[in-house]
Amino acid sequence: MRITGILIIIAALVIPLPWFFELAPRFDGGALFSQYLGASALILMAIIQLQATRMRWLETVFGSLDRIYILHKWSAVLAIGAVLLHDTLDAEFKVGNENSLSDLAEQLGEFSYYGLLILGAASVVTLIPYRIWRWSHRFIGIFFILGATHYVLIEKPFNLTDPIGVYILGFCILGSLSYIACLFRASLMKGGSYKVASIERSSSLNHIILEPGGKHLGHKAGQFAFLKFHIPGFNETHPFTISSGPQQDGTLRFSIASLGDYTGRLASQLRVGSFATVHGGYGHFLAPRSKGLQIWIGAGAGVTPYLAWLQALSPETHREIHLYICGRGSRDRTIFDEFTNSAKRLPQVTLHLIDTDREPRLTSSLLQSTHGDTLKNATVAFCGPTQMRKTLAEDLVQLGHSRRRFLYEAFELRTGLGLGAPLLRLIEQLFGSHERLIMRFRHYLPRKFADPIADWLSVQLQQTK
């Protein structure tokens, strides 16, 4: 993420401080601190709502969209922490006669407080199914508006027309308008209209070719886009990497792995001729331009940007590139073959296929043995599982590699705080055995609700063992 975006957020929180200090001689310090915490929460949540609009210029300020989502998450954690402290201090101002508006402000504040806490918890505890989280997450903007209304109506040590009042009110308006923009994003942000021209299904990735029905989508090799298929049961918009470079005819290829409920159903139900809307391209995971040694590493669904990179790469480009593709030969043979064919026309690319069915996983030690001392100054690009990235990055630093030369894409809509597995284990300890917990679900809930929940919880508990 860009330092400019972080500095803007810090500045937005610091600017009100002098105004609060001016009020200190006339009001209780604890009450003023509570007011500042409430104002900070509103400022952070307004910025969060703005980031959720996915307007293209935001990448210029905050960095690529994958980094914006990380900043979005931690800003939300800070905002909820500020809300908790604001309510805990519970320092009220009595600067006038209480009226019905004051009572209404208190009630709206309570609704906003509990709503944000519940939905915030649902966001960081990733054991809650994605579809439920995504459906509930859209209501956060409503609770923000309730909090903003609470701010307008509640008794304060300043007037709304004072500079500090106008400043905070401005963020309330910004956040509210941003939330409304998110609700009507499909109308406000005109995406490209496309039709499915062909589908190539394999055991690992499903390649979907889209042809434009009008204006072409502008993108660079390695970027991703938000894709919505206009078929029954698929009204959600999902981000997918565009696995092709820019084409003169505007066609796009998406290589989608069947990793979840949505992508699993998509693989079986999508048909040639279906229509789709595409928003993009987003992201800054582009092929490095450095002239020294480049090492590209792709694993799992993270191989897709490199399909686009290779397609856009000219054979005359003078670079030394080593491309490592990690997968399981029993499942990813089609992908291995495609990379082999793509690399044949590119003399500057040396392809390394890591078949984890038959050989050890890729490690920094393997890279060190292959590239020797040149590894320290190489530019490494990675796209794949988060834990693999973190391990490789840390190990490479131990070998003298600079973090600045380790490029990666961190796009995850929902990363949580790492609380899912510990919470599942705690629930199981409280209820006894795994089987006993499932039996209780089936006993206390109607069967049509209990069975899906129990089945899903059973899978989650088994994965934590």
Coordinates of C-alpha atoms in Angstrom, one line a residue:
M1 CA 0.0 0.0 0.0
R2 CA 1.2 3.5 -0.6
I3 CA 2.5 5.7 2.2
T4 CA 0.5 8.6 0.9
G5 CA -2.8 6.8 1.7
I6 CA -1.6 5.9 5.2
L7 CA -0.5 9.5 5.8
I8 CA -3.9 10.8 4.6
I9 CA -5.7 8.6 7.2
I10 CA -3.3 9.7 10.0
A11 CA -3.7 13.3 9.0
A12 CA -7.5 13.0 9.0
L13 CA -7.4 11.7 12.6
V14 CA -4.8 14.3 13.8
I15 CA -6.4 17.4 12.3
P16 CA -9.3 17.6 14.9
L17 CA -6.9 17.3 17.9
P18 CA -6.1 21.0 18.2
W19 CA -9.8 21.8 18.3
F20 CA -10.3 19.3 21.1
F21 CA -7.4 20.8 23.0
E22 CA -9.0 24.2 22.8
L23 CA -12.1 22.8 24.5
A24 CA -10.0 21.2 27.3
P25 CA -10.1 24.1 29.8
R26 CA -13.9 24.2 29.7
F27 CA -14.9 20.5 29.7
D28 CA -14.0 17.2 31.4
G29 CA -10.9 15.6 29.8
G30 CA -12.4 12.1 29.9
A31 CA -15.6 13.3 28.2
L32 CA -13.6 15.1 25.5
F33 CA -11.5 12.0 24.9
S34 CA -14.6 9.9 24.4
Q35 CA -15.9 12.5 21.9
Y36 CA -12.6 12.3 20.0
L37 CA -12.8 8.5 19.9
G38 CA -16.3 8.7 18.5
A39 CA -15.2 11.3 15.9
S40 CA -12.2 9.1 15.0
A41 CA -14.5 6.1 14.5
L42 CA -16.7 8.2 12.1
I43 CA -13.7 9.4 10.2
L44 CA -12.2 5.9 9.8
M45 CA -15.6 4.4 8.8
A46 CA -16.1 7.2 6.2
I47 CA -12.8 6.4 4.6
I48 CA -13.7 2.7 4.7
Q49 CA -17.0 3.4 2.9
L50 CA -15.1 5.4 0.3
Q51 CA -12.6 2.6 -0.3
A52 CA -15.5 0.2 -0.8
T53 CA -16.7 2.1 -3.8
R54 CA -13.7 0.7 -5.8
M55 CA -13.3 3.9 -7.8
R56 CA -10.2 3.6 -10.0
W57 CA -8.5 6.8 -8.7
L58 CA -8.3 5.2 -5.2
E59 CA -5.4 3.0 -6.4
T60 CA -3.5 6.2 -7.1
V61 CA -3.8 7.3 -3.5
F62 CA -3.8 4.1 -1.5
G63 CA -2.1 1.6 -3.8
S64 CA -3.4 -1.4 -5.7
L65 CA -6.9 -2.7 -4.7
D66 CA -5.5 -5.8 -3.0
R67 CA -3.5 -3.5 -0.6
I68 CA -6.6 -1.2 -0.2
Y69 CA -8.5 -4.2 1.1
I70 CA -5.8 -4.8 3.7
L71 CA -5.9 -1.2 4.8
H72 CA -9.7 -1.4 4.7
K73 CA -9.6 -4.3 7.2
W74 CA -7.2 -2.7 9.7
S75 CA -8.9 0.7 9.5
A76 CA -12.2 -1.2 10.4
V77 CA -10.4 -2.9 13.4
L78 CA -9.3 0.6 14.6
A79 CA -12.7 2.1 14.1
I80 CA -14.4 -0.7 16.1
G81 CA -11.8 -0.4 18.8
A82 CA -12.6 3.4 19.0
V83 CA -16.3 2.7 19.2
L84 CA -15.8 0.2 22.0
L85 CA -13.7 2.7 24.0
H86 CA -16.2 5.6 23.2
D87 CA -19.1 3.5 24.6
T88 CA -17.0 2.2 27.6
L89 CA -16.1 5.7 28.8
D90 CA -19.8 6.8 28.3
A91 CA -19.0 10.4 29.0
E92 CA -22.0 12.5 28.2
F93 CA -22.1 16.3 27.8
K94 CA -25.0 18.3 29.4
V95 CA -24.7 21.6 27.6
G96 CA -28.4 22.3 27.3
N97 CA -31.9 20.9 28.0
E98 CA -32.5 17.4 27.0
N99 CA -35.3 16.8 24.5
S100 CA -36.8 14.1 22.4
L101 CA -34.0 14.5 19.9
S102 CA -31.4 13.7 22.6
D103 CA -33.3 10.6 23.4
L104 CA -33.5 9.6 19.8
A105 CA -29.7 10.3 19.4
E106 CA -29.0 7.9 22.3
Q107 CA -31.1 5.2 20.8
L108 CA -29.6 5.6 17.3
G109 CA -26.1 5.4 19.0
E110 CA -27.0 2.2 20.7
F111 CA -28.3 0.6 17.4
S112 CA -25.2 1.7 15.6
Y113 CA -22.9 0.5 18.4
Y114 CA -24.3 -3.1 18.5
G115 CA -24.7 -3.4 14.8
L116 CA -21.1 -2.4 14.1
L117 CA -19.8 -4.8 16.8
I118 CA -21.8 -7.7 15.5
L119 CA -21.0 -7.2 11.8
G120 CA -17.4 -6.3 12.7
A121 CA -17.0 -9.6 14.6
A122 CA -18.6 -11.5 11.7
S123 CA -15.9 -10.0 9.4
V124 CA -12.9 -11.0 11.4
V125 CA -14.1 -14.5 12.5
T126 CA -13.8 -16.2 9.1
L127 CA -15.5 -19.4 10.2
I128 CA -18.7 -17.7 9.2
P129 CA -19.5 -18.8 5.6
Y130 CA -18.5 -16.4 3.0
R131 CA -22.0 -16.0 1.5
I132 CA -23.5 -15.1 4.9
W133 CA -20.7 -12.7 5.6
R134 CA -21.0 -11.0 2.2
W135 CA -24.8 -10.6 2.5
S136 CA -24.5 -9.1 6.1
H137 CA -21.5 -6.9 5.3
R138 CA -23.6 -4.6 3.1
F139 CA -25.5 -3.5 6.2
I140 CA -22.4 -1.9 7.8
G141 CA -23.2 1.3 5.9
I142 CA -26.6 1.5 7.4
F143 CA -25.1 1.4 10.9
F144 CA -22.6 4.0 9.9
I145 CA -25.4 6.3 8.9
L146 CA -27.1 5.7 12.2
G147 CA -23.9 6.6 14.0
A148 CA -23.6 9.8 11.8
T149 CA -27.1 10.7 12.7
H150 CA -26.3 10.1 16.4
Y151 CA -23.4 12.5 16.0
V152 CA -25.6 15.2 14.5
L153 CA -28.3 15.0 17.1
I154 CA -26.4 14.3 20.3
E155 CA -25.4 17.0 22.7
K156 CA -21.8 18.1 22.0
P157 CA -19.2 20.5 23.5
F158 CA -19.3 22.4 20.1
N159 CA -21.8 23.4 17.5
L160 CA -22.2 21.8 14.1
T161 CA -21.3 25.1 12.5
D162 CA -18.0 25.3 14.4
P163 CA -14.9 24.2 12.3
I164 CA -14.6 21.0 14.2
G165 CA -18.4 20.3 13.8
V166 CA -18.2 21.0 10.0
Y167 CA -15.1 18.8 9.7
I168 CA -16.6 15.7 11.3
L169 CA -19.9 16.3 9.5
G170 CA -18.0 16.4 6.2
F171 CA -16.8 12.8 6.8
C172 CA -20.3 11.8 7.8
I173 CA -21.6 13.0 4.5
L174 CA -18.7 11.5 2.6
G175 CA -19.3 8.1 4.2
S176 CA -23.0 8.2 3.6
L177 CA -22.7 9.2 -0.1
S178 CA -20.0 6.5 -0.5
Y179 CA -22.4 3.9 0.9
I180 CA -25.2 5.0 -1.4
A181 CA -22.7 4.8 -4.3
C182 CA -21.9 1.2 -3.3
L183 CA -25.6 0.3 -3.4
F184 CA -26.0 1.7 -6.9
R185 CA -22.5 0.8 -8.1
A186 CA -23.9 -1.2 -11.1
S187 CA -25.7 1.9 -12.4
L188 CA -23.0 4.4 -11.5
M189 CA -20.0 2.5 -12.7
K190 CA -20.7 1.3 -16.2
G191 CA -18.8 -2.0 -16.7
G192 CA -18.1 -3.6 -20.0
S193 CA -20.8 -5.9 -21.5
Y194 CA -19.4 -9.3 -22.6
K195 CA -20.7 -12.7 -23.8
V196 CA -19.2 -16.1 -23.1
A197 CA -17.6 -17.2 -26.4
S198 CA -16.1 -20.5 -25.2
I199 CA -15.4 -22.6 -22.1
E200 CA -12.5 -25.0 -21.7
R201 CA -12.9 -27.1 -18.6
S202 CA -10.1 -29.0 -16.9
S203 CA -9.5 -30.7 -13.5
S204 CA -7.7 -27.6 -12.2
L205 CA -8.8 -24.4 -14.0
N206 CA -11.8 -23.5 -16.2
H207 CA -10.8 -21.2 -19.0
I208 CA -13.6 -18.8 -20.0
I209 CA -13.3 -16.6 -23.1
L210 CA -15.4 -13.5 -23.1
E211 CA -16.0 -11.3 -26.2
P212 CA -17.0 -7.7 -25.9
G213 CA -20.4 -6.5 -26.8
G214 CA -19.3 -2.9 -27.0
K215 CA -16.4 -0.8 -25.6
H216 CA -13.3 -2.9 -24.7
L217 CA -12.1 -3.2 -21.2
G218 CA -8.8 -1.5 -20.6
H219 CA -6.3 -3.6 -18.7
K220 CA -2.7 -4.6 -18.3
A221 CA -1.3 -8.1 -18.2
G222 CA -1.5 -9.4 -14.6
Q223 CA -4.5 -7.2 -13.5
F224 CA -7.8 -8.6 -12.2
A225 CA -11.4 -7.6 -12.8
F226 CA -14.7 -7.9 -11.0
L227 CA -16.9 -10.3 -13.0
K228 CA -20.7 -10.8 -12.8
F229 CA -22.5 -13.4 -14.9
H230 CA -26.1 -12.7 -15.8
I231 CA -27.5 -16.2 -15.1
P232 CA -29.9 -17.4 -12.4
G233 CA -28.2 -17.9 -9.0
F234 CA -25.1 -15.9 -9.9
N235 CA -26.0 -12.3 -9.0
E236 CA -22.8 -11.9 -7.0
T237 CA -19.7 -9.9 -8.3
H238 CA -16.4 -11.7 -7.8
P239 CA -12.8 -10.7 -8.5
F240 CA -10.8 -12.9 -10.9
T241 CA -7.4 -12.4 -12.6
I242 CA -7.5 -11.8 -16.3
S243 CA -5.3 -14.6 -17.6
S244 CA -4.7 -13.0 -21.0
G245 CA -2.9 -9.9 -22.1
P246 CA -4.6 -7.0 -23.9
Q247 CA -6.1 -8.2 -27.2
Q248 CA -6.9 -6.1 -30.3
D249 CA -10.4 -7.6 -30.5
G250 CA -11.0 -6.9 -26.8
T251 CA -11.5 -10.5 -25.8
L252 CA -10.7 -11.5 -22.2
R253 CA -9.8 -14.9 -20.7
F254 CA -10.5 -15.8 -17.1
S255 CA -8.9 -19.0 -15.7
I256 CA -11.0 -19.9 -12.7
A257 CA -10.3 -22.7 -10.2
S258 CA -13.3 -24.5 -8.5
L259 CA -12.3 -23.7 -4.9
G260 CA -15.6 -22.7 -3.3
D261 CA -19.3 -22.8 -3.5
Y262 CA -19.6 -20.0 -6.1
T263 CA -16.8 -21.2 -8.4
G264 CA -17.9 -24.8 -8.0
R265 CA -21.4 -24.1 -9.2
L266 CA -20.1 -21.8 -11.9
A267 CA -17.9 -24.5 -13.4
S268 CA -21.0 -26.8 -13.9
Q269 CA -23.7 -24.2 -14.8
L270 CA -22.0 -21.6 -17.1
R271 CA -22.8 -22.0 -20.7
V272 CA -21.5 -20.5 -24.0
G273 CA -23.7 -17.5 -24.9
S274 CA -24.2 -16.4 -21.3
F275 CA -23.8 -12.6 -20.7
A276 CA -21.5 -11.0 -18.2
T277 CA -20.5 -7.5 -16.9
V278 CA -16.8 -6.8 -16.2
H279 CA -15.3 -4.0 -14.1
G280 CA -11.6 -3.4 -14.2
G281 CA -8.8 -3.8 -14.6
Y282 CA -7.5 -3.4 -11.1
G283 CA -4.2 -4.1 -9.3
H284 CA -0.6 -3.3 -9.8
F285 CA 0.8 -6.9 -10.1
L286 CA 2.5 -6.3 -13.4
A287 CA 5.6 -7.9 -14.9
P288 CA 8.8 -6.3 -13.5
R289 CA 10.9 -4.2 -15.8
S290 CA 14.2 -4.7 -14.1
K291 CA 17.0 -6.0 -16.4
G292 CA 18.6 -8.3 -13.9
L293 CA 17.5 -11.8 -12.9
Q294 CA 13.8 -12.2 -12.5
I295 CA 12.2 -15.1 -10.6
W296 CA 8.4 -15.6 -11.1
I297 CA 6.6 -18.0 -8.7
G298 CA 3.0 -19.2 -9.1
A299 CA 1.2 -21.8 -7.0
G300 CA -2.4 -23.0 -7.1
A301 CA -4.8 -20.4 -8.5
G302 CA -1.9 -17.9 -8.3
V303 CA -0.5 -19.2 -11.6
T304 CA -3.1 -17.2 -13.6
P305 CA -1.3 -13.8 -13.8
Y306 CA 1.7 -15.5 -15.4
L307 CA -0.4 -16.8 -18.2
A308 CA -1.1 -13.1 -19.1
W309 CA 2.5 -12.1 -18.4
L310 CA 3.9 -14.7 -20.9
Q311 CA 1.3 -13.8 -23.5
A312 CA 2.3 -10.1 -23.3
L313 CA 6.0 -10.8 -23.3
S314 CA 7.9 -10.3 -26.5
P315 CA 10.6 -12.8 -27.6
E316 CA 13.0 -9.9 -28.2
T317 CA 12.8 -8.7 -24.6
H318 CA 16.3 -9.0 -23.1
R319 CA 15.7 -10.4 -19.6
E320 CA 16.6 -13.5 -17.7
I321 CA 13.4 -14.9 -16.4
H322 CA 13.0 -18.1 -14.4
L323 CA 9.3 -19.1 -14.0
Y324 CA 8.4 -21.6 -11.3
I325 CA 4.9 -23.1 -11.6
C326 CA 3.9 -25.2 -8.5
G327 CA 1.1 -27.7 -8.7
R328 CA 0.0 -31.3 -8.7
G329 CA 0.7 -33.2 -11.9
S330 CA -2.3 -35.5 -11.3
R331 CA -4.6 -32.4 -11.3
D332 CA -2.7 -29.6 -13.1
R333 CA -1.3 -31.4 -16.1
T334 CA -3.3 -29.2 -18.5
I335 CA -1.8 -26.1 -16.9
F336 CA 1.7 -27.5 -17.0
D337 CA 1.3 -28.2 -20.7
E338 CA 0.0 -24.6 -21.4
F339 CA 3.0 -23.1 -19.6
T340 CA 5.3 -25.4 -21.5
N341 CA 3.8 -24.3 -24.9
S342 CA 3.8 -20.6 -23.9
A343 CA 7.5 -20.7 -22.8
K344 CA 8.7 -22.3 -26.0
R345 CA 8.4 -19.1 -28.0
L346 CA 10.2 -17.1 -25.3
P347 CA 14.0 -17.8 -25.3
Q348 CA 14.5 -15.6 -22.2
V349 CA 12.2 -17.7 -20.1
T350 CA 13.4 -20.8 -18.3
L351 CA 10.4 -22.8 -17.0
H352 CA 10.5 -24.9 -13.9
L353 CA 7.5 -27.2 -13.2
I354 CA 7.3 -28.3 -9.6
D355 CA 5.1 -31.4 -9.4
T356 CA 4.3 -31.7 -5.7
D357 CA 2.9 -35.2 -6.3
R358 CA 6.4 -36.4 -7.0
E359 CA 9.0 -33.9 -5.7
P360 CA 9.5 -31.6 -2.7
R361 CA 7.7 -28.2 -2.5
L362 CA 9.5 -25.1 -3.7
T363 CA 11.6 -23.5 -0.9
S364 CA 14.2 -20.8 -0.6
S365 CA 16.9 -23.4 -0.3
L366 CA 15.9 -24.8 -3.7
L367 CA 16.1 -21.3 -5.2
Q368 CA 19.5 -20.8 -3.5
S369 CA 20.9 -24.0 -5.0
T370 CA 19.6 -23.1 -8.4
H371 CA 20.6 -19.4 -8.6
G372 CA 23.5 -19.1 -6.1
D373 CA 24.6 -15.6 -5.2
T374 CA 22.6 -14.0 -8.0
L375 CA 19.5 -14.7 -5.9
K376 CA 20.3 -11.8 -3.5
N377 CA 19.8 -9.2 -6.3
A378 CA 17.0 -11.0 -8.2
T379 CA 13.5 -9.5 -8.5
V380 CA 11.1 -12.1 -7.1
A381 CA 7.4 -12.0 -8.0
F382 CA 5.0 -14.3 -6.2
C383 CA 1.3 -15.2 -6.5
G384 CA -0.2 -18.0 -4.5
P385 CA -1.1 -19.2 -1.0
T386 CA -0.6 -16.7 1.7
Q387 CA 1.4 -19.0 4.0
M388 CA 3.7 -20.1 1.2
R389 CA 4.4 -16.4 0.4
K390 CA 5.2 -15.5 4.0
T391 CA 7.5 -18.4 4.4
L392 CA 9.4 -17.7 1.2
A393 CA 9.7 -14.0 1.9
E394 CA 11.1 -14.5 5.4
D395 CA 13.5 -17.3 4.3
L396 CA 14.8 -15.2 1.4
V397 CA 15.5 -12.3 3.7
Q398 CA 17.6 -14.6 5.9
L399 CA 19.6 -15.4 2.7
G400 CA 20.2 -11.7 2.1
H401 CA 17.4 -10.9 -0.3
S402 CA 15.8 -7.5 -0.1
R403 CA 12.1 -7.3 0.8
R404 CA 11.8 -4.5 -1.7
R405 CA 12.6 -6.9 -4.5
F406 CA 9.9 -9.4 -3.4
L407 CA 6.7 -8.5 -5.3
Y408 CA 3.4 -10.1 -4.6
E409 CA -0.4 -9.8 -4.9
A410 CA -2.3 -10.1 -1.6
F411 CA -5.9 -10.1 -2.9
E412 CA -8.2 -11.6 -0.4
L413 CA -11.6 -10.1 0.2
R414 CA -11.7 -11.5 3.7
T415 CA -8.6 -12.3 5.7
G416 CA -9.9 -12.1 9.3
L417 CA -7.5 -11.9 12.3
G418 CA -6.6 -15.5 12.5
L419 CA -9.3 -16.2 15.1
G420 CA -11.3 -18.8 13.1
A421 CA -9.4 -22.0 14.0
P422 CA -8.8 -21.1 17.7
L423 CA -12.5 -20.2 18.1
L424 CA -13.6 -23.5 16.5
R425 CA -11.4 -25.5 18.8
L426 CA -12.7 -23.6 21.8
I427 CA -16.3 -24.3 20.8
E428 CA -15.5 -28.0 20.5
Q429 CA -13.8 -28.0 23.9
L430 CA -16.9 -26.4 25.5
F431 CA -19.3 -28.9 23.9
G432 CA -17.2 -32.0 24.1
S433 CA -16.4 -34.1 21.1
H434 CA -16.9 -33.1 17.5
E435 CA -19.7 -35.6 17.1
R436 CA -21.5 -34.4 20.2
L437 CA -21.5 -30.8 19.0
I438 CA -23.0 -31.8 15.7
M439 CA -25.7 -33.9 17.5
R440 CA -26.6 -30.8 19.5
F441 CA -27.0 -28.7 16.4
R442 CA -29.3 -31.4 14.9
H443 CA -31.3 -31.7 18.1
Y444 CA -32.1 -28.0 18.8
L445 CA -32.6 -26.7 15.3
P446 CA -35.2 -27.7 12.6
R447 CA -33.6 -30.2 10.3
K448 CA -33.7 -28.0 7.2
F449 CA -31.5 -25.4 9.0
A450 CA -29.5 -27.8 11.2
D451 CA -28.2 -30.1 8.4
P452 CA -26.4 -27.5 6.3
I453 CA -25.0 -25.8 9.4
A454 CA -23.9 -29.1 11.0
D455 CA -22.3 -30.3 7.7
W456 CA -20.4 -27.1 7.2
L457 CA -19.3 -26.9 10.9
S458 CA -18.1 -30.6 10.7
V459 CA -15.8 -29.8 7.7
Q460 CA -14.4 -26.7 9.5
L461 CA -13.6 -28.6 12.7
Q462 CA -11.9 -31.4 10.7
Q463 CA -9.8 -28.8 8.9
T464 CA -8.4 -27.4 12.2
K465 CA -7.3 -30.8 13.5

